[in-house]
Coordinates of C-alpha atoms in Angstrom, one line a residue:
Chain A
D1 CA 114.9 96.7 115.2
A2 CA 117.7 96.1 112.7
G3 CA 118.8 99.2 110.9
V4 CA 120.4 99.4 107.5
T5 CA 122.8 96.5 107.0
Q6 CA 125.6 96.7 104.4
S7 CA 128.0 94.0 103.3
P8 CA 130.9 93.5 103.1
T9 CA 132.3 96.1 105.5
H10 CA 135.7 96.2 103.8
L11 CA 137.1 94.9 100.5
I12 CA 140.1 95.4 98.3
K13 CA 139.9 95.1 94.6
T14 CA 142.3 95.4 91.7
R15 CA 142.0 98.2 89.1
G16 CA 139.8 96.9 86.2
Q17 CA 137.8 94.5 88.3
Q18 CA 134.1 94.5 89.1
V19 CA 132.6 94.8 92.6
T20 CA 129.1 94.2 94.0
L21 CA 128.0 95.9 97.3
R22 CA 124.9 94.9 99.1
C23 CA 122.4 96.7 101.3
S24 CA 119.4 95.6 103.4
P25 CA 117.1 98.5 104.3
K26 CA 115.6 99.2 107.6
S27 CA 112.4 97.3 108.3
G28 CA 109.5 99.2 106.8
H29 CA 111.6 101.3 104.4
D30 CA 110.9 101.0 100.7
T31 CA 113.5 103.3 99.2
V32 CA 117.3 102.7 98.9
S33 CA 119.8 105.4 98.0
W34 CA 123.5 104.9 97.5
Y35 CA 126.2 107.5 98.3
Q36 CA 130.0 107.6 97.7
Q37 CA 132.0 109.3 100.4
A38 CA 135.6 110.0 99.4
L39 CA 138.2 110.8 102.0
G40 CA 137.7 114.3 103.5
Q41 CA 134.4 114.9 101.6
G42 CA 130.8 114.6 102.2
P43 CA 128.6 111.8 100.8
Q44 CA 127.8 112.2 97.1
F45 CA 124.5 110.9 95.7
I46 CA 124.9 108.0 93.2
F47 CA 121.3 106.9 92.7
Q48 CA 118.1 106.0 94.4
Y49 CA 115.9 102.9 93.9
Y50 CA 112.2 102.7 94.5
E51 CA 109.8 99.9 93.4
E52 CA 112.8 98.1 91.9
E53 CA 113.5 101.0 89.5
E54 CA 116.2 103.7 89.5
R55 CA 114.2 106.8 90.4
Q56 CA 117.0 109.4 90.3
R57 CA 120.7 109.4 89.5
G58 CA 123.6 111.6 90.4
N59 CA 126.6 112.5 88.3
F60 CA 128.2 109.1 88.1
P61 CA 129.3 107.2 85.0
D62 CA 127.4 104.2 83.7
R63 CA 130.1 102.0 85.3
F64 CA 128.0 102.4 88.4
S65 CA 124.8 100.4 88.3
G66 CA 122.3 99.1 90.8
H67 CA 119.4 96.9 91.4
Q68 CA 116.6 96.7 93.9
F69 CA 114.9 93.4 94.7
P70 CA 111.3 92.7 95.7
N71 CA 112.2 92.6 99.3
Y72 CA 113.6 96.2 99.0
S73 CA 117.2 95.1 99.4
S74 CA 119.7 96.6 96.9
E75 CA 123.0 96.0 95.2
L76 CA 125.5 98.5 93.9
N77 CA 127.7 97.3 91.0
V78 CA 130.8 99.1 89.8
N79 CA 132.6 97.8 86.7
A80 CA 136.1 98.5 85.4
L81 CA 137.2 99.8 88.8
L82 CA 139.5 102.9 88.9
L83 CA 141.8 103.9 91.7
G84 CA 139.5 106.9 92.2
D85 CA 136.6 104.6 93.0
S86 CA 138.3 104.0 96.4
A87 CA 135.8 105.4 98.9
L88 CA 133.3 104.6 101.6
Y89 CA 130.0 103.6 100.0
L90 CA 127.0 104.3 102.0
C91 CA 123.5 102.9 101.7
A92 CA 120.6 104.8 103.1
S93 CA 117.0 103.6 103.3
S94 CA 113.9 105.6 103.8
L95 CA 110.1 105.5 103.6
T96 CA 109.1 107.7 100.7
G97 CA 109.1 111.4 101.7
S98 CA 111.0 110.9 104.9
G99 CA 114.7 111.3 105.9
Y100 CA 117.3 108.7 105.6
T101 CA 118.7 106.0 107.9
F102 CA 122.3 105.2 106.9
G103 CA 124.2 102.0 107.1
S104 CA 127.8 101.9 108.4
G105 CA 129.1 101.7 104.8
T106 CA 131.4 99.5 102.8
R107 CA 135.0 100.7 102.6
L108 CA 136.3 99.9 99.1
T109 CA 140.0 100.1 98.3
V110 CA 141.1 99.8 94.7
V111 CA 144.8 99.0 94.2
Chain B
D1 CA 129.8 122.6 91.7
Q2 CA 129.2 122.1 95.4
Q3 CA 125.8 123.3 96.4
V4 CA 126.2 122.8 100.1
K5 CA 129.4 124.1 101.8
Q6 CA 130.8 123.7 105.2
N7 CA 133.8 126.1 105.3
S8 CA 135.2 125.1 108.7
P9 CA 136.8 121.6 108.5
S10 CA 137.3 121.6 112.3
L11 CA 136.1 123.2 115.5
S12 CA 137.4 122.8 119.0
V13 CA 135.2 123.8 122.0
Q14 CA 135.5 123.4 125.8
E15 CA 133.0 121.1 127.5
G16 CA 129.9 123.1 128.7
R17 CA 130.3 125.8 126.1
I18 CA 128.3 126.4 123.0
S19 CA 129.3 124.8 119.7
I20 CA 128.2 126.5 116.5
L21 CA 128.6 124.7 113.2
N22 CA 127.8 126.6 110.0
C23 CA 126.6 125.6 106.6
D24 CA 125.9 127.6 103.4
Y25 CA 124.0 126.6 100.3
T26 CA 123.5 128.0 96.9
N27 CA 120.3 126.4 95.5
S28 CA 117.3 128.5 96.4
M29 CA 115.1 125.5 95.6
F30 CA 116.2 123.6 98.7
D31 CA 113.4 123.4 101.1
Y32 CA 114.5 120.8 103.7
F33 CA 117.7 120.7 105.6
L34 CA 119.3 118.2 107.9
W35 CA 122.2 117.7 110.2
Y36 CA 123.9 114.3 110.5
K37 CA 126.6 113.2 113.0
K38 CA 129.2 110.7 112.1
Y39 CA 131.5 108.7 114.4
P40 CA 134.5 106.8 112.9
A41 CA 133.6 103.4 111.4
E42 CA 129.9 104.2 111.6
G43 CA 127.4 105.6 109.1
P44 CA 126.0 109.1 109.5
T45 CA 123.1 109.3 112.0
F46 CA 120.3 111.8 111.8
L47 CA 120.5 114.6 114.3
I48 CA 118.0 117.3 113.5
S49 CA 116.1 118.8 110.6
I50 CA 114.4 122.0 109.5
S51 CA 111.9 122.8 106.8
S52 CA 112.2 126.0 104.9
I53 CA 108.9 127.3 106.3
K54 CA 110.6 127.6 109.7
D55 CA 113.6 129.5 110.9
K56 CA 114.4 127.5 114.0
N57 CA 114.0 124.0 115.3
E58 CA 115.0 122.8 118.7
D59 CA 115.6 119.3 120.1
G60 CA 117.1 119.2 123.5
R61 CA 120.6 120.5 123.4
F62 CA 120.5 120.9 119.6
T63 CA 119.0 123.9 117.7
V64 CA 119.1 124.5 114.0
F65 CA 118.7 128.0 112.6
L66 CA 117.8 128.7 109.0
N67 CA 118.4 132.1 107.3
K68 CA 116.8 131.7 103.9
S69 CA 117.8 135.1 102.6
A70 CA 121.4 134.4 103.4
K71 CA 121.2 130.8 102.4
H72 CA 122.8 129.9 105.6
L73 CA 122.0 127.4 108.4
S74 CA 123.7 126.7 111.7
L75 CA 123.7 124.1 114.3
H76 CA 124.0 125.1 118.0
I77 CA 124.9 122.6 120.6
V78 CA 124.4 123.8 124.2
P79 CA 126.0 122.7 126.4
S80 CA 128.6 120.8 124.5
Q81 CA 129.7 117.4 125.8
P82 CA 132.7 115.3 125.0
G83 CA 130.4 112.7 123.5
D84 CA 129.4 115.2 120.9
S85 CA 132.9 114.9 119.4
A86 CA 132.3 113.7 115.8
V87 CA 132.1 114.9 112.2
Y88 CA 128.9 116.9 111.5
F89 CA 127.4 117.0 108.0
C90 CA 124.7 119.4 106.8
A91 CA 122.5 118.2 104.0
A92 CA 119.8 119.8 101.8
T93 CA 117.2 118.6 99.4
D94 CA 114.4 119.9 97.2
N95 CA 112.6 116.6 96.6
F96 CA 113.6 114.0 99.3
N97 CA 115.1 111.8 96.6
K98 CA 118.5 113.3 96.5
F99 CA 120.4 115.0 99.3
Y100 CA 123.4 117.3 98.9
F101 CA 125.9 117.1 101.6
G102 CA 128.6 119.5 102.8
S103 CA 132.1 118.2 103.4
G104 CA 131.7 118.1 107.1
T105 CA 133.0 119.8 110.2
K106 CA 135.0 117.8 112.8
L107 CA 133.9 118.9 116.3
N108 CA 136.2 118.2 119.2
V109 CA 134.8 118.9 122.6
K110 CA 137.5 119.1 125.2
P111 CA 136.8 117.9 128.8

């Protein structure tokens, strides 16, 4: 049973560029949430997608956007990258009302 | 404003002894709490949870205690094993859509 799959595992981008991160949820899960984990901190909620719509959003600027596809997979897009966007980006999937299963994350470095 | 706090960044315990990890929260609306364990280069994995209608939940060597009046929860690991060495995050929610995480406690269990 495949868990949550995220790609790529690592990437390096230049300040001002745009990036797309991808997530395939655990089989049977219909909800995808994205978190940003900066070094030495806990994960911080970016947003959650359910039925292809953003259901809830955390305190992140509009440069952070997402999408959920009919097969429940999801993308996180970040525009106009800043050095401070360097972090581990975690995708978590769940079945509505249950706890999360996390992926291993994408390590984004902005230089 | 951090709504979930883990004030001990690290904890070192001898194998076989009890490990106690603490977590405080500020939002009285939180009604579900979880502990996650994270190894390097992996995503957080679910460990144990507790609903606000309980004050204790036990699963093998792991027990979570909830003190609602003090807005405090703790994770007890007995007996501690070297394989338990990881970063432990507590998390809380009031709607299962958005989880608030603490900054983590790095547990080192010495053989």
